[in-house]
mmCIF file with all atom_site columns, C-alpha atoms and ligand atoms in Angstrom:
data_model
loop_
_atom_site.group_PDB
_atom_site.id
_atom_site.type_symbol
_atom_site.label_atom_id
_atom_site.label_alt_id
_atom_site.label_comp_id
_atom_site.label_asym_id
_atom_site.label_entity_id
_atom_site.label_seq_id
_atom_site.pdbx_PDB_ins_code
_atom_site.Cartn_x
_atom_site.Cartn_y
_atom_site.Cartn_z
_atom_site.occupancy
_atom_site.B_iso_or_equiv
_atom_site.pdbx_formal_charge
_atom_site.auth_seq_id
_atom_site.auth_comp_id
_atom_site.auth_asym_id
_atom_site.auth_atom_id
_atom_site.pdbx_PDB_model_num
ATOM   1   C  CA  . MET A 1 1   ? 14.870  -78.447 47.727 1.00 0.00 ? 26  MET A CA  1
ATOM   2   C  CA  . ASN A 1 2   ? 18.039  -77.769 49.413 1.00 0.00 ? 27  ASN A CA  1
ATOM   3   C  CA  . GLN A 1 3   ? 17.986  -77.785 53.347 1.00 0.00 ? 28  GLN A CA  1
ATOM   4   C  CA  . ASN A 1 4   ? 19.348  -73.845 53.390 1.00 0.00 ? 29  ASN A CA  1
ATOM   5   C  CA  . ILE A 1 5   ? 16.603  -72.881 51.547 1.00 0.00 ? 30  ILE A CA  1
ATOM   6   C  CA  . LYS A 1 6   ? 14.181  -74.886 53.232 1.00 0.00 ? 31  LYS A CA  1
ATOM   7   C  CA  . ASN A 1 7   ? 15.150  -73.525 56.870 1.00 0.00 ? 32  ASN A CA  1
ATOM   8   C  CA  . ARG A 1 8   ? 15.396  -69.662 55.123 1.00 0.00 ? 33  ARG A CA  1
ATOM   9   C  CA  . LEU A 1 9   ? 12.040  -69.941 53.845 1.00 0.00 ? 34  LEU A CA  1
ATOM   10  C  CA  . LYS A 1 10  ? 10.844  -71.774 57.449 1.00 0.00 ? 35  LYS A CA  1
ATOM   11  C  CA  . ARG A 1 11  ? 12.411  -68.638 59.283 1.00 0.00 ? 36  ARG A CA  1
ATOM   12  C  CA  . THR A 1 12  ? 11.047  -66.380 56.608 1.00 0.00 ? 37  THR A CA  1
ATOM   13  C  CA  . ALA A 1 13  ? 7.476   -67.545 57.204 1.00 0.00 ? 38  ALA A CA  1
ATOM   14  C  CA  . ILE A 1 14  ? 7.671   -67.604 61.007 1.00 0.00 ? 39  ILE A CA  1
ATOM   15  C  CA  . LEU A 1 15  ? 8.893   -63.641 60.937 1.00 0.00 ? 40  LEU A CA  1
ATOM   16  C  CA  . CYS A 1 16  ? 6.423   -62.518 58.633 1.00 0.00 ? 41  CYS A CA  1
ATOM   17  C  CA  . LEU A 1 17  ? 3.663   -64.450 60.745 1.00 0.00 ? 42  LEU A CA  1
ATOM   18  C  CA  . LEU A 1 18  ? 5.113   -62.827 63.921 1.00 0.00 ? 43  LEU A CA  1
ATOM   19  C  CA  . ALA A 1 19  ? 5.087   -59.254 62.652 1.00 0.00 ? 44  ALA A CA  1
ATOM   20  C  CA  . PHE A 1 20  ? 1.713   -60.095 61.569 1.00 0.00 ? 45  PHE A CA  1
ATOM   21  C  CA  . ALA A 1 21  ? 1.034   -60.886 64.774 1.00 0.00 ? 46  ALA A CA  1
ATOM   22  C  CA  . ILE A 1 22  ? 2.827   -58.099 66.753 1.00 0.00 ? 47  ILE A CA  1
ATOM   23  C  CA  . MET A 1 23  ? 1.883   -55.199 64.148 1.00 0.00 ? 48  MET A CA  1
ATOM   24  C  CA  . GLY A 1 24  ? -1.601  -56.471 63.344 1.00 0.00 ? 49  GLY A CA  1
ATOM   25  C  CA  . GLY A 1 25  ? -1.942  -56.540 67.174 1.00 0.00 ? 50  GLY A CA  1
ATOM   26  C  CA  . ILE A 1 26  ? -0.645  -53.208 68.002 1.00 0.00 ? 51  ILE A CA  1
ATOM   27  C  CA  . THR A 1 27  ? -2.663  -51.791 65.272 1.00 0.00 ? 52  THR A CA  1
ATOM   28  C  CA  . PHE A 1 28  ? -5.725  -53.187 65.756 1.00 0.00 ? 53  PHE A CA  1
ATOM   29  C  CA  . TYR A 1 29  ? -5.416  -52.493 69.610 1.00 0.00 ? 54  TYR A CA  1
ATOM   30  C  CA  . GLN A 1 30  ? -5.040  -48.418 68.286 1.00 0.00 ? 55  GLN A CA  1
ATOM   31  C  CA  . ILE A 1 31  ? -8.062  -48.984 66.029 1.00 0.00 ? 56  ILE A CA  1
ATOM   32  C  CA  . GLN A 1 32  ? -10.217 -50.330 68.965 1.00 0.00 ? 57  GLN A CA  1
ATOM   33  C  CA  . ASN A 1 33  ? -9.203  -47.714 71.225 1.00 0.00 ? 58  ASN A CA  1
ATOM   34  C  CA  . ARG A 1 34  ? -10.331 -45.091 68.730 1.00 0.00 ? 59  ARG A CA  1
ATOM   35  C  CA  . MET A 1 35  ? -13.470 -47.026 68.139 1.00 0.00 ? 60  MET A CA  1
ATOM   36  C  CA  . ALA A 1 36  ? -13.973 -47.171 71.721 1.00 0.00 ? 61  ALA A CA  1
ATOM   37  C  CA  . GLN A 1 37  ? -14.240 -43.530 71.877 1.00 0.00 ? 62  GLN A CA  1
ATOM   38  C  CA  . ILE A 1 38  ? -16.594 -43.020 69.711 1.00 0.00 ? 63  ILE A CA  1
ATOM   39  C  CA  . THR A 1 39  ? -20.119 -43.042 71.341 1.00 0.00 ? 64  THR A CA  1
ATOM   40  C  CA  . PRO A 1 40  ? -22.789 -44.634 69.421 1.00 0.00 ? 65  PRO A CA  1
ATOM   41  C  CA  . LYS A 1 41  ? -26.436 -42.411 69.373 1.00 0.00 ? 66  LYS A CA  1
ATOM   42  C  CA  . PRO A 1 42  ? -28.746 -43.115 71.559 1.00 0.00 ? 67  PRO A CA  1
ATOM   43  C  CA  . GLY A 1 43  ? -30.826 -46.434 70.622 1.00 0.00 ? 68  GLY A CA  1
ATOM   44  C  CA  . GLN A 1 44  ? -28.057 -47.039 67.948 1.00 0.00 ? 69  GLN A CA  1
ATOM   45  C  CA  . THR A 1 45  ? -26.616 -50.533 67.730 1.00 0.00 ? 70  THR A CA  1
ATOM   46  C  CA  . ILE A 1 46  ? -22.891 -51.252 66.403 1.00 0.00 ? 71  ILE A CA  1
ATOM   47  C  CA  . GLU A 1 47  ? -23.768 -54.225 64.371 1.00 0.00 ? 72  GLU A CA  1
ATOM   48  C  CA  . ARG A 1 48  ? -20.295 -53.661 62.397 1.00 0.00 ? 73  ARG A CA  1
ATOM   49  C  CA  . PRO A 1 49  ? -17.839 -52.003 64.454 1.00 0.00 ? 74  PRO A CA  1
ATOM   50  C  CA  . VAL A 1 50  ? -15.747 -52.413 61.378 1.00 0.00 ? 75  VAL A CA  1
ATOM   51  C  CA  . SER A 1 51  ? -17.891 -49.352 59.757 1.00 0.00 ? 76  SER A CA  1
ATOM   52  C  CA  . GLN A 1 52  ? -16.890 -47.276 62.916 1.00 0.00 ? 77  GLN A CA  1
ATOM   53  C  CA  . ILE A 1 53  ? -13.793 -46.958 61.562 1.00 0.00 ? 78  ILE A CA  1
ATOM   54  C  CA  . ALA A 1 54  ? -14.264 -45.350 58.518 1.00 0.00 ? 79  ALA A CA  1
ATOM   55  C  CA  . GLY A 1 55  ? -13.772 -42.063 60.988 1.00 0.00 ? 80  GLY A CA  1
ATOM   56  C  CA  . LEU A 1 56  ? -9.986  -42.955 60.485 1.00 0.00 ? 81  LEU A CA  1
ATOM   57  C  CA  . ASN A 1 57  ? -8.388  -40.367 58.141 1.00 0.00 ? 82  ASN A CA  1
ATOM   58  C  CA  . ILE A 1 58  ? -6.882  -43.541 55.634 1.00 0.00 ? 83  ILE A CA  1
ATOM   59  C  CA  . GLY A 1 59  ? -5.731  -42.876 52.455 1.00 0.00 ? 84  GLY A CA  1
ATOM   60  C  CA  . GLY A 1 60  ? -4.831  -40.513 50.117 1.00 0.00 ? 85  GLY A CA  1
ATOM   61  C  CA  . PRO A 1 61  ? -3.218  -39.516 46.551 1.00 0.00 ? 86  PRO A CA  1
ATOM   62  C  CA  . PHE A 1 62  ? -0.277  -41.584 45.152 1.00 0.00 ? 87  PHE A CA  1
ATOM   63  C  CA  . ASN A 1 63  ? 2.201   -41.397 42.464 1.00 0.00 ? 88  ASN A CA  1
ATOM   64  C  CA  . LEU A 1 64  ? 3.213   -45.137 41.643 1.00 0.00 ? 89  LEU A CA  1
ATOM   65  C  CA  . ILE A 1 65  ? 3.956   -47.595 38.781 1.00 0.00 ? 90  ILE A CA  1
ATOM   66  C  CA  . ASP A 1 66  ? 1.202   -50.225 37.721 1.00 0.00 ? 91  ASP A CA  1
ATOM   67  C  CA  . HIS A 1 67  ? 3.013   -53.632 36.781 1.00 0.00 ? 92  HIS A CA  1
ATOM   68  C  CA  . ASN A 1 68  ? 3.053   -53.179 32.882 1.00 0.00 ? 93  ASN A CA  1
ATOM   69  C  CA  . GLY A 1 69  ? 5.133   -50.105 33.908 1.00 0.00 ? 94  GLY A CA  1
ATOM   70  C  CA  . ASN A 1 70  ? 2.912   -47.440 33.475 1.00 0.00 ? 95  ASN A CA  1
ATOM   71  C  CA  . GLU A 1 71  ? 2.575   -44.199 36.016 1.00 0.00 ? 96  GLU A CA  1
ATOM   72  C  CA  . VAL A 1 72  ? -0.432  -44.254 37.867 1.00 0.00 ? 97  VAL A CA  1
ATOM   73  C  CA  . THR A 1 73  ? -2.051  -41.668 40.378 1.00 0.00 ? 98  THR A CA  1
ATOM   74  C  CA  . GLU A 1 74  ? -5.375  -42.884 42.623 1.00 0.00 ? 99  GLU A CA  1
ATOM   75  C  CA  . LYS A 1 75  ? -7.243  -40.881 39.843 1.00 0.00 ? 100 LYS A CA  1
ATOM   76  C  CA  . ASP A 1 76  ? -6.668  -43.428 37.455 1.00 0.00 ? 101 ASP A CA  1
ATOM   77  C  CA  . TYR A 1 77  ? -9.370  -45.931 39.502 1.00 0.00 ? 102 TYR A CA  1
ATOM   78  C  CA  . GLU A 1 78  ? -11.999 -43.329 40.263 1.00 0.00 ? 103 GLU A CA  1
ATOM   79  C  CA  . ASP A 1 79  ? -14.565 -44.604 39.041 1.00 0.00 ? 104 ASP A CA  1
ATOM   80  C  CA  . LYS A 1 80  ? -14.328 -47.400 40.910 1.00 0.00 ? 105 LYS A CA  1
ATOM   81  C  CA  . HIS A 1 81  ? -14.474 -49.065 44.620 1.00 0.00 ? 106 HIS A CA  1
ATOM   82  C  CA  . LYS A 1 82  ? -11.433 -50.269 45.483 1.00 0.00 ? 107 LYS A CA  1
ATOM   83  C  CA  . LEU A 1 83  ? -9.821  -53.561 47.584 1.00 0.00 ? 108 LEU A CA  1
ATOM   84  C  CA  . ILE A 1 84  ? -5.947  -52.502 48.538 1.00 0.00 ? 109 ILE A CA  1
ATOM   85  C  CA  . TYR A 1 85  ? -3.776  -54.876 49.799 1.00 0.00 ? 110 TYR A CA  1
ATOM   86  C  CA  . PHE A 1 86  ? -0.362  -53.969 50.915 1.00 0.00 ? 111 PHE A CA  1
ATOM   87  C  CA  . GLY A 1 87  ? 2.465   -57.058 51.130 1.00 0.00 ? 112 GLY A CA  1
ATOM   88  C  CA  . PHE A 1 88  ? 5.453   -58.336 48.955 1.00 0.00 ? 113 PHE A CA  1
ATOM   89  C  CA  . THR A 1 89  ? 6.148   -60.831 46.612 1.00 0.00 ? 114 THR A CA  1
ATOM   90  C  CA  . TYR A 1 90  ? 8.657   -62.298 48.663 1.00 0.00 ? 115 TYR A CA  1
ATOM   91  C  CA  . CYS A 1 91  ? 6.094   -62.933 51.714 1.00 0.00 ? 116 CYS A CA  1
ATOM   92  C  CA  . PRO A 1 92  ? 5.967   -66.986 51.929 1.00 0.00 ? 117 PRO A CA  1
ATOM   93  C  CA  . ALA A 1 93  ? 2.718   -66.990 53.901 1.00 0.00 ? 118 ALA A CA  1
ATOM   94  C  CA  . ILE A 1 94  ? 0.413   -63.810 54.615 1.00 0.00 ? 119 ILE A CA  1
ATOM   95  C  CA  . CYS A 1 95  ? 0.741   -61.764 51.411 1.00 0.00 ? 120 CYS A CA  1
ATOM   96  C  CA  . PRO A 1 96  ? -0.319  -64.741 48.806 1.00 0.00 ? 121 PRO A CA  1
ATOM   97  C  CA  . THR A 1 97  ? -2.985  -66.215 51.233 1.00 0.00 ? 122 THR A CA  1
ATOM   98  C  CA  . GLU A 1 98  ? -4.587  -62.784 51.524 1.00 0.00 ? 123 GLU A CA  1
ATOM   99  C  CA  . LEU A 1 99  ? -4.401  -61.906 48.094 1.00 0.00 ? 124 LEU A CA  1
ATOM   100 C  CA  . GLN A 1 100 ? -6.007  -65.214 47.072 1.00 0.00 ? 125 GLN A CA  1
ATOM   101 C  CA  . LYS A 1 101 ? -9.085  -64.303 49.757 1.00 0.00 ? 126 LYS A CA  1
ATOM   102 C  CA  . MET A 1 102 ? -9.312  -60.906 47.579 1.00 0.00 ? 127 MET A CA  1
ATOM   103 C  CA  . VAL A 1 103 ? -9.856  -62.876 44.441 1.00 0.00 ? 128 VAL A CA  1
ATOM   104 C  CA  . ARG A 1 104 ? -12.086 -65.527 46.298 1.00 0.00 ? 129 ARG A CA  1
ATOM   105 C  CA  . VAL A 1 105 ? -14.259 -62.403 47.315 1.00 0.00 ? 130 VAL A CA  1
ATOM   106 C  CA  . LEU A 1 106 ? -14.402 -60.996 43.792 1.00 0.00 ? 131 LEU A CA  1
ATOM   107 C  CA  . LYS A 1 107 ? -15.449 -64.443 42.813 1.00 0.00 ? 132 LYS A CA  1
ATOM   108 C  CA  . GLU A 1 108 ? -18.215 -64.686 45.287 1.00 0.00 ? 133 GLU A CA  1
ATOM   109 C  CA  . LEU A 1 109 ? -19.416 -60.995 44.902 1.00 0.00 ? 134 LEU A CA  1
ATOM   110 C  CA  . GLY A 1 110 ? -20.218 -62.069 41.003 1.00 0.00 ? 135 GLY A CA  1
ATOM   111 C  CA  . PRO A 1 111 ? -21.233 -59.457 38.946 1.00 0.00 ? 136 PRO A CA  1
ATOM   112 C  CA  . ALA A 1 112 ? -20.893 -56.400 41.726 1.00 0.00 ? 137 ALA A CA  1
ATOM   113 C  CA  . ALA A 1 113 ? -17.139 -57.055 41.371 1.00 0.00 ? 138 ALA A CA  1
ATOM   114 C  CA  . ASP A 1 114 ? -17.600 -55.216 38.275 1.00 0.00 ? 139 ASP A CA  1
ATOM   115 C  CA  . ASP A 1 115 ? -17.232 -51.751 40.317 1.00 0.00 ? 140 ASP A CA  1
ATOM   116 C  CA  . ILE A 1 116 ? -14.330 -52.796 42.604 1.00 0.00 ? 141 ILE A CA  1
ATOM   117 C  CA  . GLN A 1 117 ? -10.804 -52.856 41.462 1.00 0.00 ? 142 GLN A CA  1
ATOM   118 C  CA  . PRO A 1 118 ? -8.149  -54.977 43.143 1.00 0.00 ? 143 PRO A CA  1
ATOM   119 C  CA  . LEU A 1 119 ? -5.078  -53.247 43.867 1.00 0.00 ? 144 LEU A CA  1
ATOM   120 C  CA  . PHE A 1 120 ? -1.533  -55.212 45.407 1.00 0.00 ? 145 PHE A CA  1
ATOM   121 C  CA  . ILE A 1 121 ? 0.669   -52.247 46.430 1.00 0.00 ? 146 ILE A CA  1
ATOM   122 C  CA  . THR A 1 122 ? 4.196   -53.287 47.615 1.00 0.00 ? 147 THR A CA  1
ATOM   123 C  CA  . ILE A 1 123 ? 6.225   -52.639 50.629 1.00 0.00 ? 148 ILE A CA  1
ATOM   124 C  CA  . ASP A 1 124 ? 9.150   -53.847 49.059 1.00 0.00 ? 149 ASP A CA  1
ATOM   125 C  CA  . PRO A 1 125 ? 9.830   -51.771 45.659 1.00 0.00 ? 150 PRO A CA  1
ATOM   126 C  CA  . GLU A 1 126 ? 13.708  -52.708 45.538 1.00 0.00 ? 151 GLU A CA  1
ATOM   127 C  CA  . ARG A 1 127 ? 12.779  -56.357 44.730 1.00 0.00 ? 152 ARG A CA  1
ATOM   128 C  CA  . ASP A 1 128 ? 9.366   -56.163 43.614 1.00 0.00 ? 153 ASP A CA  1
ATOM   129 C  CA  . THR A 1 129 ? 10.134  -53.915 40.380 1.00 0.00 ? 154 THR A CA  1
ATOM   130 C  CA  . PRO A 1 130 ? 7.362   -53.797 37.576 1.00 0.00 ? 155 PRO A CA  1
ATOM   131 C  CA  . GLU A 1 131 ? 8.110   -57.082 36.093 1.00 0.00 ? 156 GLU A CA  1
ATOM   132 C  CA  . VAL A 1 132 ? 8.259   -58.861 39.125 1.00 0.00 ? 157 VAL A CA  1
ATOM   133 C  CA  . MET A 1 133 ? 4.908   -57.600 39.601 1.00 0.00 ? 158 MET A CA  1
ATOM   134 C  CA  . HIS A 1 134 ? 3.895   -58.415 36.895 1.00 0.00 ? 159 HIS A CA  1
ATOM   135 C  CA  . GLU A 1 135 ? 4.731   -62.307 36.893 1.00 0.00 ? 160 GLU A CA  1
ATOM   136 C  CA  . TYR A 1 136 ? 3.573   -62.125 40.758 1.00 0.00 ? 161 TYR A CA  1
ATOM   137 C  CA  . VAL A 1 137 ? -0.319  -60.759 39.729 1.00 0.00 ? 162 VAL A CA  1
ATOM   138 C  CA  . LYS A 1 138 ? -0.320  -63.084 36.944 1.00 0.00 ? 163 LYS A CA  1
ATOM   139 C  CA  . LEU A 1 139 ? -0.676  -66.144 40.154 1.00 0.00 ? 164 LEU A CA  1
ATOM   140 C  CA  . PHE A 1 140 ? -3.735  -65.139 41.335 1.00 0.00 ? 165 PHE A CA  1
ATOM   141 C  CA  . GLN A 1 141 ? -5.680  -65.643 37.846 1.00 0.00 ? 166 GLN A CA  1
ATOM   142 C  CA  . ASN A 1 142 ? -7.722  -62.433 38.133 1.00 0.00 ? 167 ASN A CA  1
ATOM   143 C  CA  . GLU A 1 143 ? -7.106  -60.322 35.471 1.00 0.00 ? 168 GLU A CA  1
ATOM   144 C  CA  . ASN A 1 144 ? -8.282  -57.181 36.921 1.00 0.00 ? 169 ASN A CA  1
ATOM   145 C  CA  . LEU A 1 145 ? -5.698  -57.404 39.824 1.00 0.00 ? 170 LEU A CA  1
ATOM   146 C  CA  . ILE A 1 146 ? -3.376  -54.300 39.360 1.00 0.00 ? 171 ILE A CA  1
ATOM   147 C  CA  . GLY A 1 147 ? 0.360   -54.624 41.143 1.00 0.00 ? 172 GLY A CA  1
ATOM   148 C  CA  . LEU A 1 148 ? 1.581   -51.242 41.944 1.00 0.00 ? 173 LEU A CA  1
ATOM   149 C  CA  . THR A 1 149 ? 5.047   -50.262 42.768 1.00 0.00 ? 174 THR A CA  1
ATOM   150 C  CA  . GLY A 1 150 ? 7.412   -47.231 42.546 1.00 0.00 ? 175 GLY A CA  1
ATOM   151 C  CA  . THR A 1 151 ? 10.398  -45.715 43.716 1.00 0.00 ? 176 THR A CA  1
ATOM   152 C  CA  . GLN A 1 152 ? 10.995  -46.058 47.279 1.00 0.00 ? 177 GLN A CA  1
ATOM   153 C  CA  . PRO A 1 153 ? 9.875   -42.766 48.317 1.00 0.00 ? 178 PRO A CA  1
ATOM   154 C  CA  . GLN A 1 154 ? 6.768   -42.995 46.469 1.00 0.00 ? 179 GLN A CA  1
ATOM   155 C  CA  . ILE A 1 155 ? 6.157   -46.460 48.534 1.00 0.00 ? 180 ILE A CA  1
ATOM   156 C  CA  . ASP A 1 156 ? 7.079   -44.292 51.579 1.00 0.00 ? 181 ASP A CA  1
ATOM   157 C  CA  . PHE A 1 157 ? 4.416   -41.934 50.915 1.00 0.00 ? 182 PHE A CA  1
ATOM   158 C  CA  . VAL A 1 158 ? 1.618   -44.114 49.989 1.00 0.00 ? 183 VAL A CA  1
ATOM   159 C  CA  . THR A 1 159 ? 2.144   -46.786 53.223 1.00 0.00 ? 184 THR A CA  1
ATOM   160 C  CA  . ARG A 1 160 ? 2.141   -43.556 55.247 1.00 0.00 ? 185 ARG A CA  1
ATOM   161 C  CA  . SER A 1 161 ? -0.895  -42.251 54.156 1.00 0.00 ? 186 SER A CA  1
ATOM   162 C  CA  . TYR A 1 162 ? -2.353  -46.054 54.586 1.00 0.00 ? 187 TYR A CA  1
ATOM   163 C  CA  . ARG A 1 163 ? -0.838  -46.285 58.192 1.00 0.00 ? 188 ARG A CA  1
ATOM   164 C  CA  . ILE A 1 164 ? 0.839   -49.420 56.817 1.00 0.00 ? 189 ILE A CA  1
ATOM   165 C  CA  . PHE A 1 165 ? 3.969   -50.552 59.319 1.00 0.00 ? 190 PHE A CA  1
ATOM   166 C  CA  . ALA A 1 166 ? 6.418   -52.089 56.842 1.00 0.00 ? 191 ALA A CA  1
ATOM   167 C  CA  . THR A 1 167 ? 9.961   -52.378 57.691 1.00 0.00 ? 192 THR A CA  1
ATOM   168 C  CA  . LYS A 1 168 ? 13.124  -54.474 56.388 1.00 0.00 ? 193 LYS A CA  1
ATOM   169 C  CA  . VAL A 1 169 ? 14.657  -57.242 58.668 1.00 0.00 ? 194 VAL A CA  1
ATOM   170 C  CA  . GLN A 1 170 ? 17.856  -58.961 57.935 1.00 0.00 ? 195 GLN A CA  1
ATOM   171 C  CA  . GLU A 1 171 ? 18.813  -61.807 59.789 1.00 0.00 ? 196 GLU A CA  1
ATOM   172 C  CA  . GLU A 1 172 ? 22.399  -62.304 60.473 1.00 0.00 ? 197 GLU A CA  1
ATOM   173 C  CA  . GLY A 1 173 ? 23.491  -65.326 58.712 1.00 0.00 ? 198 GLY A CA  1
ATOM   174 C  CA  . MET A 1 174 ? 20.369  -64.538 56.072 1.00 0.00 ? 199 MET A CA  1
ATOM   175 C  CA  . GLN A 1 175 ? 21.353  -63.858 52.482 1.00 0.00 ? 200 GLN A CA  1
ATOM   176 C  CA  . ASP A 1 176 ? 17.716  -62.456 51.916 1.00 0.00 ? 201 ASP A CA  1
ATOM   177 C  CA  . TYR A 1 177 ? 16.257  -59.572 54.066 1.00 0.00 ? 202 TYR A CA  1
ATOM   178 C  CA  . THR A 1 178 ? 12.204  -60.126 54.696 1.00 0.00 ? 203 THR A CA  1
ATOM   179 C  CA  . VAL A 1 179 ? 10.078  -57.156 55.440 1.00 0.00 ? 204 VAL A CA  1
ATOM   180 C  CA  . ASP A 1 180 ? 7.902   -57.311 58.304 1.00 0.00 ? 205 ASP A CA  1
ATOM   181 C  CA  . HIS A 1 181 ? 4.298   -55.543 57.515 1.00 0.00 ? 206 HIS A CA  1
ATOM   182 C  CA  . SER A 1 182 ? 0.948   -54.932 58.981 1.00 0.00 ? 207 SER A CA  1
ATOM   183 C  CA  . SER A 1 183 ? -1.694  -57.270 57.208 1.00 0.00 ? 208 SER A CA  1
ATOM   184 C  CA  . PHE A 1 184 ? -4.959  -55.075 56.279 1.00 0.00 ? 209 PHE A CA  1
ATOM   185 C  CA  . THR A 1 185 ? -7.064  -55.255 52.966 1.00 0.00 ? 210 THR A CA  1
ATOM   186 C  CA  . TYR A 1 186 ? -8.916  -51.645 52.749 1.00 0.00 ? 211 TYR A CA  1
ATOM   187 C  CA  . LEU A 1 187 ? -12.327 -51.200 50.745 1.00 0.00 ? 212 LEU A CA  1
ATOM   188 C  CA  . MET A 1 188 ? -12.358 -47.704 49.356 1.00 0.00 ? 213 MET A CA  1
ATOM   189 C  CA  . SER A 1 189 ? -15.017 -45.855 47.965 1.00 0.00 ? 214 SER A CA  1
ATOM   190 C  CA  . PRO A 1 190 ? -14.737 -44.490 44.170 1.00 0.00 ? 215 PRO A CA  1
ATOM   191 C  CA  . ASP A 1 191 ? -13.511 -40.992 45.736 1.00 0.00 ? 216 ASP A CA  1
ATOM   192 C  CA  . ASN A 1 192 ? -11.222 -42.575 47.903 1.00 0.00 ? 217 ASN A CA  1
ATOM   193 C  CA  . LYS A 1 193 ? -12.972 -42.482 51.288 1.00 0.00 ? 218 LYS A CA  1
ATOM   194 C  CA  . LEU A 1 194 ? -11.988 -45.471 53.692 1.00 0.00 ? 219 LEU A CA  1
ATOM   195 C  CA  . MET A 1 195 ? -15.397 -48.045 53.901 1.00 0.00 ? 220 MET A CA  1
ATOM   196 C  CA  . SER A 1 196 ? -13.920 -50.943 55.595 1.00 0.00 ? 221 SER A CA  1
ATOM   197 C  CA  . ILE A 1 197 ? -10.635 -52.599 56.937 1.00 0.00 ? 222 ILE A CA  1
ATOM   198 C  CA  . TYR A 1 198 ? -10.506 -56.388 56.658 1.00 0.00 ? 223 TYR A CA  1
ATOM   199 C  CA  . ARG A 1 199 ? -7.984  -58.340 58.638 1.00 0.00 ? 224 ARG A CA  1
ATOM   200 C  CA  . ILE A 1 200 ? -6.839  -62.046 58.216 1.00 0.00 ? 225 ILE A CA  1
ATOM   201 C  CA  . LYS A 1 201 ? -8.955  -63.702 60.563 1.00 0.00 ? 226 LYS A CA  1
ATOM   202 C  CA  . ASP A 1 202 ? -12.053 -62.103 58.179 1.00 0.00 ? 227 ASP A CA  1
ATOM   203 C  CA  . SER A 1 203 ? -13.428 -64.713 56.044 1.00 0.00 ? 228 SER A CA  1
ATOM   204 C  CA  . VAL A 1 204 ? -14.512 -64.697 52.497 1.00 0.00 ? 229 VAL A CA  1
ATOM   205 C  CA  . ASP A 1 205 ? -17.698 -64.934 53.166 1.00 0.00 ? 230 ASP A CA  1
ATOM   206 C  CA  . PHE A 1 206 ? -17.949 -61.933 56.157 1.00 0.00 ? 231 PHE A CA  1
ATOM   207 C  CA  . MET A 1 207 ? -16.023 -59.765 53.616 1.00 0.00 ? 232 MET A CA  1
ATOM   208 C  CA  . THR A 1 208 ? -18.248 -60.628 50.836 1.00 0.00 ? 233 THR A CA  1
ATOM   209 C  CA  . GLN A 1 209 ? -21.426 -59.568 52.731 1.00 0.00 ? 234 GLN A CA  1
ATOM   210 C  CA  . ASP A 1 210 ? -19.925 -56.305 54.076 1.00 0.00 ? 235 ASP A CA  1
ATOM   211 C  CA  . ILE A 1 211 ? -18.711 -55.321 50.567 1.00 0.00 ? 236 ILE A CA  1
ATOM   212 C  CA  . LEU A 1 212 ? -22.246 -56.223 49.177 1.00 0.00 ? 237 LEU A CA  1
ATOM   213 C  CA  . SER A 1 213 ? -23.700 -54.018 51.894 1.00 0.00 ? 238 SER A CA  1
ATOM   214 C  CA  . ARG A 1 214 ? -22.132 -51.484 51.118 1.00 0.00 ? 239 ARG A CA  1
ATOM   215 C  CA  . LEU A 1 215 ? -22.093 -51.095 47.632 1.00 0.00 ? 240 LEU A CA  1
ATOM   216 C  CA  . PRO A 1 216 ? -24.419 -49.034 46.470 1.00 0.00 ? 241 PRO A CA  1
ATOM   217 C  CA  . LYS A 1 217 ? -27.528 -51.022 45.529 1.00 0.00 ? 242 LYS A CA  1
ATOM   218 C  CA  . ASN A 1 218 ? -28.789 -50.802 41.982 1.00 0.00 ? 243 ASN A CA  1
ATOM   219 C  CA  . SER A 1 219 ? -25.098 -51.636 40.828 1.00 0.00 ? 244 SER A CA  1
ATOM   220 C  CA  . ASP A 1 220 ? -26.099 -53.084 37.346 1.00 0.00 ? 245 ASP A CA  1
ATOM   221 C  CA  . SER A 1 221 ? -22.585 -53.523 35.744 1.00 0.00 ? 246 SER A CA  1
ATOM   222 C  CA  . ASP A 1 222 ? -22.566 -50.499 33.492 1.00 0.00 ? 247 ASP A CA  1
ATOM   223 C  CA  . SER A 1 223 ? -21.403 -47.499 34.528 1.00 0.00 ? 248 SER A CA  1
ATOM   224 C  CA  . ASP A 1 224 ? -23.660 -45.562 35.686 1.00 0.00 ? 249 ASP A CA  1
ATOM   225 C  CA  . THR A 1 225 ? -22.954 -42.771 38.395 1.00 0.00 ? 250 THR A CA  1
ATOM   226 C  CA  . GLU A 1 226 ? -22.876 -43.188 42.802 1.00 0.00 ? 251 GLU A CA  1
ATOM   227 C  CA  . GLY A 1 227 ? -26.300 -43.388 43.645 1.00 0.00 ? 252 GLY A CA  1
ATOM   228 C  CA  . THR A 1 228 ? -25.910 -41.660 46.719 1.00 0.00 ? 253 THR A CA  1
HETATM 229 NI NI1 . NI  B 2 .   ? 4.058   -60.579 54.385 1.00 0.00 ? 324 NI  B NI1 1
#
């Protein structure tokens, strides 16, 4: 690898990390503020603060294009829970790490993972065409993982409704831009209600246990309806 490319990758990695730290910090601070406003009922302890976030209005309908070039909407995945991560394929560090983590969680979940549709939605549709997404999702070796892209307005719409911060950054002397973005993995119910938000610091184990605690108890892998 020549020195220029190395330097560029290094800078992109640093920018990506910085962006995550700053935006993740701000967004999570806001979420925590919001959580602090929610008063627990008498005698109730907050065991998993993350569940308090479920009151936040995050998520919504979308029109996107999957990595096979098909037009899809949220309705195409409404028979399953969803694990959704937003990122971009050129991200050198955080996005691949978080997607790898998602795939490991699905593995840990075993048969329960049959009830979960993993989605990777790009925040960089300009470069992340369906073809690019198709090649990228293959790297994670989970045949259920679906990459979603779309037009810029379609992506803007979905990032807004999921409150994902994403902005292009072009540094002087850099040929390619990078994208600063927040890094969250969302667990959504089959009817697209927010169930949990996972952060970079949440481990595979934590995510697995949290997801198991939220899935309907008798979820044998056959497609029966939601228990609640
Ligand atoms: Ni990233």
